[in-house]
Backbone as numpy.savetxt, mean C-alpha at the origin, in Angstrom:
# Nx Ny Nz CAx CAy CAz Cx Cy Cz
-0.13 -50.63 17.09 -0.57 -49.25 17.33 -1.25 -48.70 16.08
-2.33 -47.92 16.26 -3.00 -47.35 15.09 -2.11 -46.31 14.42
-2.15 -46.32 13.10 -1.33 -45.36 12.36 -1.89 -43.95 12.48
-1.00 -42.98 12.51 -1.42 -41.59 12.59 -1.93 -41.11 11.23
-2.96 -40.31 11.30 -3.45 -39.70 10.06 -2.51 -38.56 9.68
-2.19 -38.45 8.40 -1.30 -37.35 7.99 -1.95 -36.01 8.26
-1.13 -35.06 8.66 -1.66 -33.72 8.94 -2.22 -33.10 7.67
-3.37 -32.46 7.79 -3.98 -31.82 6.64 -3.14 -30.67 6.13
-3.31 -30.36 4.85 -2.55 -29.28 4.24 -3.00 -27.95 4.83
-2.04 -27.12 5.21 -2.33 -25.82 5.77 -2.93 -24.94 4.67
-4.14 -24.44 4.86 -4.83 -23.72 3.76 -4.31 -22.32 3.50
-3.44 -21.81 4.39 -3.00 -20.42 4.27 -1.56 -20.32 3.75
-1.16 -21.29 2.94 0.18 -21.27 2.35 0.07 -21.59 0.86
-0.53 -20.70 0.08 -0.68 -20.95 -1.36 0.67 -21.08 -2.05
0.74 -22.02 -2.98 1.99 -22.26 -3.71 2.00 -21.56 -5.06
0.84 -21.14 -5.51 0.75 -20.55 -6.83 -0.30 -19.44 -6.82
-0.28 -18.62 -7.86 -1.23 -17.52 -8.01 -2.09 -17.81 -9.23
-3.40 -17.88 -9.03 -4.30 -18.15 -10.14 -5.04 -16.90 -10.61
-4.67 -15.76 -10.06 -5.21 -14.49 -10.56 -4.20 -13.94 -11.58
-4.31 -12.68 -11.94 -3.43 -12.12 -12.96 -1.99 -12.07 -12.47
-1.09 -12.70 -13.21 0.32 -12.73 -12.83 1.17 -11.73 -13.62
0.51 -10.88 -14.37 1.20 -9.85 -15.15 1.49 -8.65 -14.24
2.28 -8.89 -13.20 2.41 -7.89 -12.13 3.22 -6.67 -12.55
4.12 -6.80 -13.51 4.86 -5.60 -13.94 3.92 -4.59 -14.59
2.99 -5.08 -15.39 1.98 -4.19 -15.98 1.11 -3.57 -14.88
0.70 -4.38 -13.92 -0.13 -3.89 -12.82 0.61 -2.80 -12.04
1.90 -3.01 -11.79 2.68 -2.01 -11.04 2.80 -0.70 -11.81
2.99 -0.78 -13.12 3.09 0.44 -13.93 1.79 1.23 -13.85
0.65 0.54 -13.97 -0.64 1.21 -13.88 -0.83 1.80 -12.48
-0.39 1.07 -11.46 -0.50 1.56 -10.08 0.34 2.81 -9.89
1.54 2.85 -10.47 2.40 4.01 -10.34 1.79 5.23 -11.02
1.21 5.02 -12.20 0.55 6.13 -12.90 -0.60 6.66 -12.07
-1.41 5.74 -11.51 -2.54 6.15 -10.67 -2.06 6.91 -9.44
-0.95 6.47 -8.85 -0.41 7.13 -7.66 0.04 8.55 -7.98
0.72 8.72 -9.11 1.17 10.06 -9.51 -0.03 10.97 -9.75
-1.06 10.45 -10.43 -2.26 11.25 -10.67 -2.91 11.65 -9.35
-2.96 10.73 -8.40 -3.56 11.01 -7.10 -2.81 12.12 -6.38
-1.49 11.99 -6.31 -0.68 12.98 -5.60 -0.65 14.32 -6.33
-0.59 14.28 -7.66 -0.63 15.53 -8.42 -1.97 16.21 -8.25
-3.04 15.42 -8.22 -4.37 15.99 -8.01 -4.51 16.65 -6.66
-3.93 16.01 -5.64 -3.99 16.58 -4.29 -3.24 17.89 -4.20
-2.04 17.95 -4.78 -1.17 19.10 -4.56 -1.34 20.21 -5.60
-1.70 19.84 -6.84 -1.72 20.85 -7.90 -3.09 21.10 -8.52
-3.95 20.09 -8.49 -5.25 20.22 -9.16 -6.40 19.77 -8.25
-6.50 20.34 -7.05 -7.56 19.88 -6.12 -8.96 20.15 -6.65
-9.09 21.03 -7.62 -10.40 21.35 -8.17 -10.92 20.27 -9.12
-10.04 19.37 -9.54 -10.43 18.32 -10.48 -10.48 16.97 -9.75
-11.67 16.49 -9.46 -11.85 15.25 -8.70 -11.37 14.02 -9.47
-11.29 14.14 -10.80 -10.91 12.98 -11.61 -9.53 12.45 -11.22
-8.62 13.34 -10.84 -7.28 12.91 -10.44 -7.35 12.00 -9.21
-8.13 12.40 -8.22 -8.23 11.62 -6.98 -9.02 10.33 -7.21
-10.00 10.37 -8.11 -10.78 9.18 -8.43 -9.88 8.12 -9.08
-9.11 8.53 -10.09 -8.18 7.59 -10.74 -7.11 7.12 -9.76
-6.77 7.98 -8.82 -5.77 7.61 -7.82 -6.20 6.48 -6.91
-7.53 6.25 -6.81 -8.02 5.17 -5.94 -7.60 3.79 -6.45
-7.20 3.71 -7.71 -6.77 2.41 -8.24 -5.43 1.97 -7.66
-4.61 2.91 -7.22 -3.23 2.60 -6.87 -3.11 1.60 -5.73
-3.75 1.87 -4.60 -3.51 1.01 -3.44 -3.95 -0.43 -3.64
-5.17 -0.71 -4.17 -5.52 -2.12 -4.37 -4.53 -2.85 -5.27
-4.00 -2.17 -6.28 -3.04 -2.81 -7.18 -1.72 -3.10 -6.46
-1.23 -2.14 -5.67 -0.02 -2.38 -4.89 -0.25 -3.48 -3.84
-1.42 -3.46 -3.21 -1.75 -4.47 -2.20 -1.74 -5.86 -2.82
-2.30 -5.97 -4.02 -2.32 -7.27 -4.69 -0.89 -7.73 -5.03
-0.06 -6.81 -5.50 1.32 -7.17 -5.84 2.10 -7.63 -4.61
1.81 -7.04 -3.46 2.44 -7.51 -2.22 2.01 -8.94 -1.92
0.72 -9.23 -2.12 0.22 -10.59 -1.88 0.90 -11.58 -2.82
1.08 -11.21 -4.08 1.78 -12.07 -5.03 3.23 -12.28 -4.57
3.86 -11.21 -4.11 5.22 -11.32 -3.60 5.33 -12.27 -2.42
4.29 -12.31 -1.58 4.28 -13.23 -0.43 4.34 -14.68 -0.90
3.75 -14.96 -2.06 3.73 -16.33 -2.58 5.05 -16.68 -3.26
5.57 -15.77 -4.06 6.69 -16.10 -4.93 8.06 -15.66 -4.44
8.12 -14.79 -3.45 9.43 -14.28 -3.02 10.32 -15.40 -2.49
11.54 -15.47 -3.02 12.48 -16.51 -2.59 13.26 -16.11 -1.35
13.51 -14.83 -1.21 14.28 -14.34 -0.06 13.43 -13.31 0.67
12.79 -13.74 1.73 11.84 -12.88 2.44 12.51 -11.64 3.02
13.67 -11.83 3.63 14.31 -10.71 4.29 14.72 -9.63 3.29
15.20 -10.04 2.12 15.55 -9.06 1.10 14.32 -8.31 0.62
13.22 -9.05 0.45 11.97 -8.44 -0.01 11.48 -7.41 1.02
11.45 -7.83 2.27 10.99 -6.91 3.33 11.95 -5.74 3.49
13.25 -6.01 3.43 14.24 -4.94 3.64 14.14 -3.88 2.54
13.82 -4.28 1.31 13.67 -3.29 0.23 12.49 -2.36 0.51
11.40 -2.92 0.99 10.22 -2.11 1.30 10.52 -1.17 2.46
11.16 -1.71 3.50 11.51 -0.88 4.67 12.49 0.22 4.28
13.49 -0.12 3.48 14.49 0.87 3.05 13.83 2.01 2.27
12.94 1.66 1.34 12.26 2.70 0.57 11.38 3.56 1.46
10.78 2.95 2.48 9.97 3.71 3.41 10.80 4.69 4.21
11.97 4.24 4.67 12.86 5.10 5.44 13.40 6.25 4.61
13.74 5.96 3.36 14.26 7.01 2.47 13.17 8.00 2.10
11.98 7.49 1.85 10.90 8.31 1.30 10.22 9.22 2.32
10.28 8.86 3.60 9.45 9.54 4.59 9.60 11.06 4.63
10.81 11.61 4.69 10.89 13.09 4.74 10.34 13.74 3.49
10.55 13.12 2.32 10.02 13.67 1.07 8.49 13.57 1.05
7.99 12.47 1.60 6.54 12.27 1.69 5.90 13.35 2.55
6.52 13.62 3.69 5.96 14.62 4.62 5.94 16.01 4.00
7.01 16.36 3.30 7.11 17.71 2.72 6.29 17.82 1.44
6.43 16.83 0.54 5.79 16.93 -0.78 4.28 16.88 -0.69
3.73 16.10 0.25 2.28 15.89 0.29 1.63 16.61 1.47
2.28 17.66 1.94 1.71 18.57 2.94 1.39 17.88 4.26
2.32 17.03 4.71 2.18 16.41 6.03 3.18 17.02 7.03
3.72 18.17 6.69 4.69 18.81 7.58 3.99 19.34 8.84
4.74 19.35 9.95 4.24 19.90 11.21 5.27 20.90 11.75
4.83 21.77 12.63 5.74 22.75 13.22 6.86 22.08 14.01
6.54 20.93 14.61 7.56 20.24 15.41 8.75 19.78 14.57
8.54 19.60 13.27 9.64 19.20 12.40 10.72 20.29 12.33
10.31 21.52 12.53 11.22 22.66 12.42 11.47 23.32 13.77
11.26 22.55 14.85 11.40 23.11 16.20 12.84 23.52 16.52
13.80 22.83 15.91 15.21 23.15 16.14 15.78 23.82 14.89
16.33 24.99 15.06 16.89 25.72 13.92 18.19 25.08 13.45
18.30 24.92 12.14 19.49 24.30 11.56 20.74 25.13 11.85
20.59 26.44 11.84 21.74 27.32 12.09 22.27 27.17 13.51
21.38 26.86 14.46 21.79 26.72 15.86 22.39 25.35 16.15
21.78 24.31 15.58 22.20 22.94 15.88 21.94 22.07 14.66
22.86 22.02 13.70 22.61 21.30 12.45 22.26 19.82 12.65
23.02 19.12 13.48 22.77 17.69 13.69 21.43 17.49 14.39
21.20 18.24 15.45 19.94 18.13 16.18 18.75 18.48 15.31
18.91 19.47 14.44 17.82 19.88 13.55 17.46 18.76 12.57
18.50 18.13 12.02 18.27 17.05 11.05 17.61 15.85 11.73
18.13 15.46 12.90 17.56 14.32 13.64 16.12 14.61 14.03
15.87 15.79 14.56 14.52 16.16 14.97 13.57 16.16 13.77
14.03 16.74 12.66 13.21 16.79 11.45 12.80 15.38 11.02
13.78 14.47 11.00 13.48 13.12 10.53 12.55 12.38 11.49
12.80 12.49 12.77 11.96 11.81 13.76 10.53 12.34 13.70
10.39 13.66 13.67 9.06 14.28 13.69 8.29 14.08 12.39
8.98 13.86 11.29 8.27 13.70 10.02 7.50 12.38 9.95
7.72 11.50 10.93 7.00 10.22 10.95 5.64 10.33 11.62
5.19 11.53 11.90 3.84 11.69 12.49 2.78 11.10 11.58
3.01 11.18 10.27 2.12 10.55 9.28 2.97 9.66 8.39
3.06 8.37 8.68 3.95 7.48 7.92 3.48 7.30 6.48
4.43 7.00 5.60 4.09 6.76 4.19 3.55 5.35 3.99
3.14 5.07 2.77 2.42 3.83 2.46 3.28 2.58 2.66
4.60 2.72 2.67 5.46 1.56 2.81 5.26 0.85 4.15
4.86 1.60 5.17 4.58 0.96 6.46 3.37 0.04 6.36
2.33 0.48 5.69 1.15 -0.36 5.49 1.51 -1.62 4.72
2.29 -1.46 3.65 2.68 -2.61 2.84 3.54 -3.59 3.63
4.46 -3.08 4.45 5.32 -3.95 5.25 4.51 -4.72 6.29
3.55 -4.06 6.92 2.71 -4.73 7.91 1.85 -5.81 7.26
1.33 -5.52 6.08 0.56 -6.53 5.35 1.41 -7.72 4.98
2.64 -7.46 4.56 3.57 -8.53 4.20 3.85 -9.42 5.41
4.13 -8.83 6.55 4.41 -9.60 7.76 3.20 -10.41 8.21
2.02 -9.84 8.07 0.80 -10.55 8.45 0.60 -11.79 7.58
0.82 -11.64 6.28 0.68 -12.79 5.37 1.70 -13.87 5.68
2.93 -13.48 5.93 3.96 -14.48 6.25 3.67 -15.18 7.57
3.10 -14.46 8.52 2.73 -15.09 9.80 1.70 -16.19 9.57
0.72 -15.91 8.72 -0.28 -16.92 8.40 0.35 -18.09 7.65
1.21 -17.78 6.71 1.83 -18.83 5.90 2.64 -19.79 6.76
3.31 -19.27 7.77 4.17 -20.08 8.62 3.45 -20.64 9.85
2.14 -20.48 9.89 1.32 -20.97 11.02 1.70 -20.30 12.33
2.20 -19.08 12.25 2.57 -18.33 13.45 1.36 -17.47 13.88
0.34 -18.16 14.37 -0.91 -17.48 14.71 -0.71 -16.45 15.83
0.08 -16.75 16.88 0.32 -15.71 17.89 0.95 -14.45 17.29
1.89 -14.62 16.35 2.50 -13.46 15.69 1.46 -12.70 14.87
0.61 -13.44 14.18 -0.43 -12.79 13.38 -1.37 -11.99 14.28
-1.77 -12.57 15.40 -2.67 -11.87 16.31 -2.00 -10.65 16.93
-0.70 -10.77 17.24 0.03 -9.64 17.78 0.12 -8.51 16.75
0.37 -8.87 15.49 0.41 -7.87 14.43 -0.95 -7.21 14.25
-2.00 -8.03 14.31 -3.35 -7.49 14.17 -3.65 -6.48 15.28
-3.21 -6.78 16.50 -3.41 -5.87 17.62 -2.63 -4.57 17.42
-1.39 -4.69 16.95 -0.57 -3.50 16.70 -1.22 -2.62 15.63
-1.67 -3.26 14.54 -2.30 -2.51 13.46 -3.56 -1.81 13.95
-4.33 -2.50 14.78 -5.55 -1.90 15.32 -5.23 -0.69 16.20
-4.16 -0.80 16.97 -3.79 0.28 17.88 -3.29 1.51 17.12
-2.57 1.30 16.02 -1.97 2.43 15.31 -2.72 2.77 14.02
-3.92 2.23 13.86 -4.63 2.39 12.60 -4.84 3.85 12.21
-4.97 4.72 13.18 -5.17 6.13 12.87 -3.93 6.82 12.33
-2.79 6.14 12.43 -1.52 6.76 12.02 -0.95 6.17 10.74
-1.59 5.14 10.18 -1.04 4.52 8.97 -1.99 4.73 7.80
-1.43 4.77 6.61 -2.21 4.93 5.40 -3.23 3.82 5.26
-4.48 4.19 5.06 -5.60 3.27 4.87 -5.94 2.45 6.12
-5.29 2.73 7.25 -5.65 2.10 8.51 -5.59 0.59 8.47
-6.38 -0.05 9.34 -6.37 -1.51 9.39 -6.97 -2.12 8.12
-7.84 -1.37 7.46 -8.47 -1.88 6.24 -7.44 -2.12 5.14
-6.44 -1.25 5.07 -5.40 -1.44 4.06 -4.62 -2.73 4.27
-4.25 -3.01 5.52 -3.54 -4.25 5.84 -4.45 -5.45 5.59
-5.72 -5.33 5.97 -6.67 -6.43 5.77 -6.85 -6.76 4.29
-6.84 -5.73 3.43 -6.99 -5.98 1.99 -5.83 -6.82 1.46
-4.62 -6.52 1.90 -3.46 -7.32 1.49 -3.65 -8.77 1.91
-4.08 -8.97 3.15 -4.27 -10.34 3.67 -5.37 -11.06 2.90
-6.45 -10.38 2.58 -7.54 -11.02 1.83 -7.09 -11.42 0.43
-6.33 -10.57 -0.24 -5.79 -10.95 -1.54 -4.93 -12.20 -1.41
-4.12 -12.24 -0.37 -3.22 -13.39 -0.17 -3.98 -14.67 0.13
-4.97 -14.60 1.01 -5.67 -15.81 1.45 -6.35 -16.55 0.31
-6.87 -15.81 -0.65 -7.65 -16.44 -1.72 -6.99 -16.26 -3.09
-5.68 -16.14 -3.10 -4.98 -15.78 -4.32 -4.97 -16.89 -5.36
-5.29 -18.11 -4.96 -5.39 -19.20 -5.93 -6.81 -19.70 -6.12
-7.79 -18.88 -5.67 -9.21 -19.23 -5.85 -9.97 -17.97 -6.27
-9.96 -17.64 -7.55 -10.57 -16.40 -8.02 -12.06 -16.35 -7.70
-12.72 -17.52 -7.76 -14.15 -17.58 -7.55 -14.54 -17.26 -6.11
-13.59 -17.37 -5.20 -13.81 -17.00 -3.81 -13.24 -15.61 -3.53
-12.10 -15.33 -4.14 -11.45 -14.04 -3.91 -12.30 -12.87 -4.38
-12.86 -12.98 -5.57 -13.59 -11.85 -6.15 -14.78 -11.41 -5.29
-15.66 -12.33 -4.86 -16.77 -11.86 -4.01 -16.33 -11.38 -2.64
-15.33 -12.04 -2.05 -14.88 -11.64 -0.71 -14.20 -10.27 -0.76
-13.24 -10.11 -1.66 -12.52 -8.84 -1.78 -13.46 -7.74 -2.24
-14.31 -8.06 -3.22 -15.26 -7.06 -3.71 -16.19 -6.58 -2.63
-16.73 -7.51 -1.84 -17.65 -7.14 -0.76 -16.93 -6.31 0.30
-15.68 -6.68 0.62 -14.91 -5.92 1.60 -14.69 -4.50 1.12
-14.35 -4.31 -0.16 -14.08 -2.99 -0.69 -15.35 -2.14 -0.77
-16.47 -2.78 -1.07 -17.74 -2.04 -1.07 -18.07 -1.59 0.35
-17.91 -2.50 1.32 -18.19 -2.15 2.72 -17.27 -1.03 3.18
-15.99 -1.10 2.76 -15.00 -0.08 3.12 -15.47 1.31 2.69
-16.06 1.40 1.52 -16.45 2.71 0.98 -17.82 3.17 1.44
-18.50 2.35 2.25 -19.84 2.71 2.72 -19.78 3.60 3.95
-19.06 4.70 3.82 -18.96 5.63 4.94 -19.51 7.00 4.57
-20.23 7.06 3.47 -20.79 8.33 3.03 -19.73 9.21 2.40
-20.16 10.23 1.68 -19.19 11.12 1.08 -19.63 11.73 -0.22
-20.88 11.58 -0.58 -21.38 12.32 -1.73 -21.59 11.53 -3.00
-21.26 10.25 -3.02 -21.48 9.43 -4.21 -22.61 8.44 -3.91
-23.73 8.65 -4.55 -24.90 7.80 -4.31 -25.06 6.80 -5.44
-25.07 5.52 -5.09 -25.22 4.43 -6.05 -26.26 3.46 -5.48
-27.31 3.20 -6.27 -28.39 2.31 -5.84 -28.96 2.72 -4.49
-29.03 4.01 -4.26 -29.62 4.52 -3.03 -28.70 4.51 -1.84
-27.46 4.04 -2.02 -26.50 4.00 -0.92 -25.47 5.12 -1.11
-24.93 5.61 0.00 -23.97 6.71 -0.04 -22.55 6.16 0.16
-21.67 6.44 -0.80 -20.30 5.95 -0.76 -19.34 7.14 -0.70
-18.14 6.89 -0.15 -17.10 7.91 -0.27 -16.26 7.59 -1.50
-15.21 8.36 -1.72 -14.43 8.23 -2.94 -13.73 6.88 -3.07
-13.58 6.16 -1.95 -12.91 4.87 -1.97 -13.65 3.85 -2.84
-14.90 4.10 -3.15 -15.67 3.16 -3.97 -15.03 3.00 -5.35
-14.32 4.01 -5.82 -13.70 3.92 -7.14 -12.49 2.99 -7.15
-12.05 2.54 -5.98 -10.99 1.54 -5.93 -11.44 0.23 -6.57
-12.73 0.02 -6.65 -13.27 -1.19 -7.30 -12.87 -1.27 -8.76
-12.55 -0.14 -9.37 -12.14 -0.14 -10.77 -10.82 -0.87 -10.98
-10.09 -1.11 -9.91 -8.82 -1.84 -10.01 -9.02 -3.35 -10.16
-10.18 -3.85 -9.77 -10.38 -5.30 -9.73 -10.26 -5.99 -11.08
-10.77 -5.42 -12.19 -10.57 -6.11 -13.47 -9.11 -6.37 -13.80
-8.23 -5.46 -13.41 -6.80 -5.65 -13.68 -6.21 -6.79 -12.87
-6.87 -7.13 -11.77 -6.39 -8.20 -10.89 -6.99 -9.55 -11.27
-8.25 -9.56 -11.70 -8.94 -10.82 -11.93 -9.02 -11.23 -13.39
-8.68 -10.33 -14.31 -8.64 -10.68 -15.73 -7.18 -10.85 -16.13
-6.84 -11.99 -16.67 -5.45 -12.28 -17.03 -5.02 -11.45 -18.24
-3.86 -10.83 -18.11 -3.26 -10.09 -19.22 -1.89 -10.70 -19.52
-1.43 -10.48 -20.73 -0.18 -11.11 -21.16 0.68 -10.07 -21.88
1.04 -9.02 -21.17 1.80 -7.93 -21.78 3.26 -8.29 -22.01
3.78 -9.26 -21.28 5.19 -9.66 -21.32 6.12 -8.51 -20.93
5.58 -7.55 -20.19 6.37 -6.41 -19.73 7.32 -6.85 -18.63
8.59 -6.52 -18.76 9.59 -6.87 -17.75 10.40 -5.63 -17.39
10.33 -5.23 -16.15 11.04 -4.04 -15.67 11.82 -4.42 -14.42
13.03 -3.92 -14.32 13.85 -4.20 -13.14 13.13 -3.77 -11.88
13.17 -4.63 -10.86 12.41 -4.36 -9.63 12.80 -3.06 -8.96
14.07 -2.63 -9.13 14.51 -1.40 -8.47 13.88 -0.16 -9.09
13.43 -0.28 -10.33 12.71 0.84 -10.95 11.44 1.13 -10.16
10.73 0.07 -9.78 9.49 0.23 -9.02 9.77 0.79 -7.63
10.81 0.28 -6.99 11.11 0.74 -5.63 11.56 2.19 -5.63
12.45 2.55 -6.54 13.01 3.90 -6.55 12.01 4.93 -7.09
11.01 4.45 -7.81 10.01 5.38 -8.33 9.26 6.08 -7.21
9.04 5.38 -6.10 8.26 5.98 -5.02 8.94 7.22 -4.44
10.18 7.12 -3.93 10.81 8.37 -3.46 11.06 9.34 -4.61
11.32 8.82 -5.81 11.61 9.68 -6.94 10.45 10.59 -7.30
9.24 10.05 -7.32 8.09 10.88 -7.70 7.78 11.90 -6.60
8.06 11.54 -5.34 7.86 12.50 -4.24 8.84 13.66 -4.35
10.09 13.34 -4.68 11.08 14.39 -4.87 10.67 15.29 -6.04
10.15 14.69 -7.10 9.69 15.47 -8.25 8.58 16.44 -7.88
7.60 15.96 -7.10 6.51 16.82 -6.66 7.04 17.95 -5.79
7.97 17.61 -4.89 8.54 18.61 -3.99 9.28 19.69 -4.78
10.03 19.30 -5.81 10.76 20.27 -6.62 9.82 21.16 -7.42
8.73 20.59 -7.93 7.75 21.39 -8.66 7.10 22.41 -7.72
6.76 21.97 -6.51 6.19 22.90 -5.53 7.16 24.04 -5.23
8.43 23.70 -5.07 9.44 24.71 -4.78 9.57 25.70 -5.94
9.56 25.16 -7.18 9.66 26.03 -8.36 8.46 26.95 -8.48
7.26 26.43 -8.17 6.06 27.25 -8.24 6.09 28.37 -7.21
6.63 28.08 -6.05 6.73 29.13 -5.01 7.71 30.21 -5.44
8.80 29.81 -6.06 9.78 30.79 -6.53 9.21 31.65 -7.67
8.35 30.98 -8.49 7.75 31.71 -9.61 6.73 32.71 -9.14
C-alpha cells in the first residue's frame, strides 16, 4: 500500500511571537492612552489631542490579546478573567462614560430595591464595554488555532449581527484576528494590518492626508511602531494590575464626575 503523506502544518497555530514581546510596556502605554481618551471625552471635549492619543489604546490591547492567544497556558482562566472584568466593569462603564439610558432607572430603588438593581444591571448592557470585543476576538483566534472552522464562522456571523452594539464593531474583532494570524511574520503582518487600519479610517471625518479624507481612527496607526519595533524594558507587572485597572479607572472617572456635580 502507498504510504500516506504527512498532514501539512496548520498555518493558523503560531507557536511563537516574532513581533514585540515587551507586552507589559505595551499594556502600560495602552492604559495611559485609554485614560487620556476617556478623560478627553468626559472632561476635556474641547481638546482633540486627548481623543487622538486615545486611538493608540485599542490596537495595543488587541495586539496583547493576540499574544495571549499564542502563549496562554490555561485558556479558560485567561478568558474567564476578561469576562469577569467585563461583568464587573459594565455598570461603571455605562455611568462613567455617559452610556446611561432612562430604562436603567425605570424601577425606583425605594419601591423595589432588588428589582431596581437587577433592572439597572441588565439595561446597562445596551452599550457593552470593550471586554466583550476582546473576548470575541480571543474566541475567534482560538477557533482558528484549533481548526474549528464552523465555530469561527459562527462567531463571525454573531459579530456581524451585533456589530452595532460592540466597541469598534466587527473591525475591532478582525484586527485582533489579523494580529494573531501573522504574529510570527512581521513582513506580512505590517502591510496587512497597516492597510486594514488605513481602510478602517477611510470613512471621512475632517482629516485630509494625501487628498484622502480620514476620520480620527487614522491616528491608531501611531500604535504600530510599538508593536513592530522590539523594545526591551524588562518591565514586569502582575497581570491583575492590568485587569483591575479597567474597572478602577472607570470608578475614578465616575467619582470625579460626582465631585464636580457637587461642586
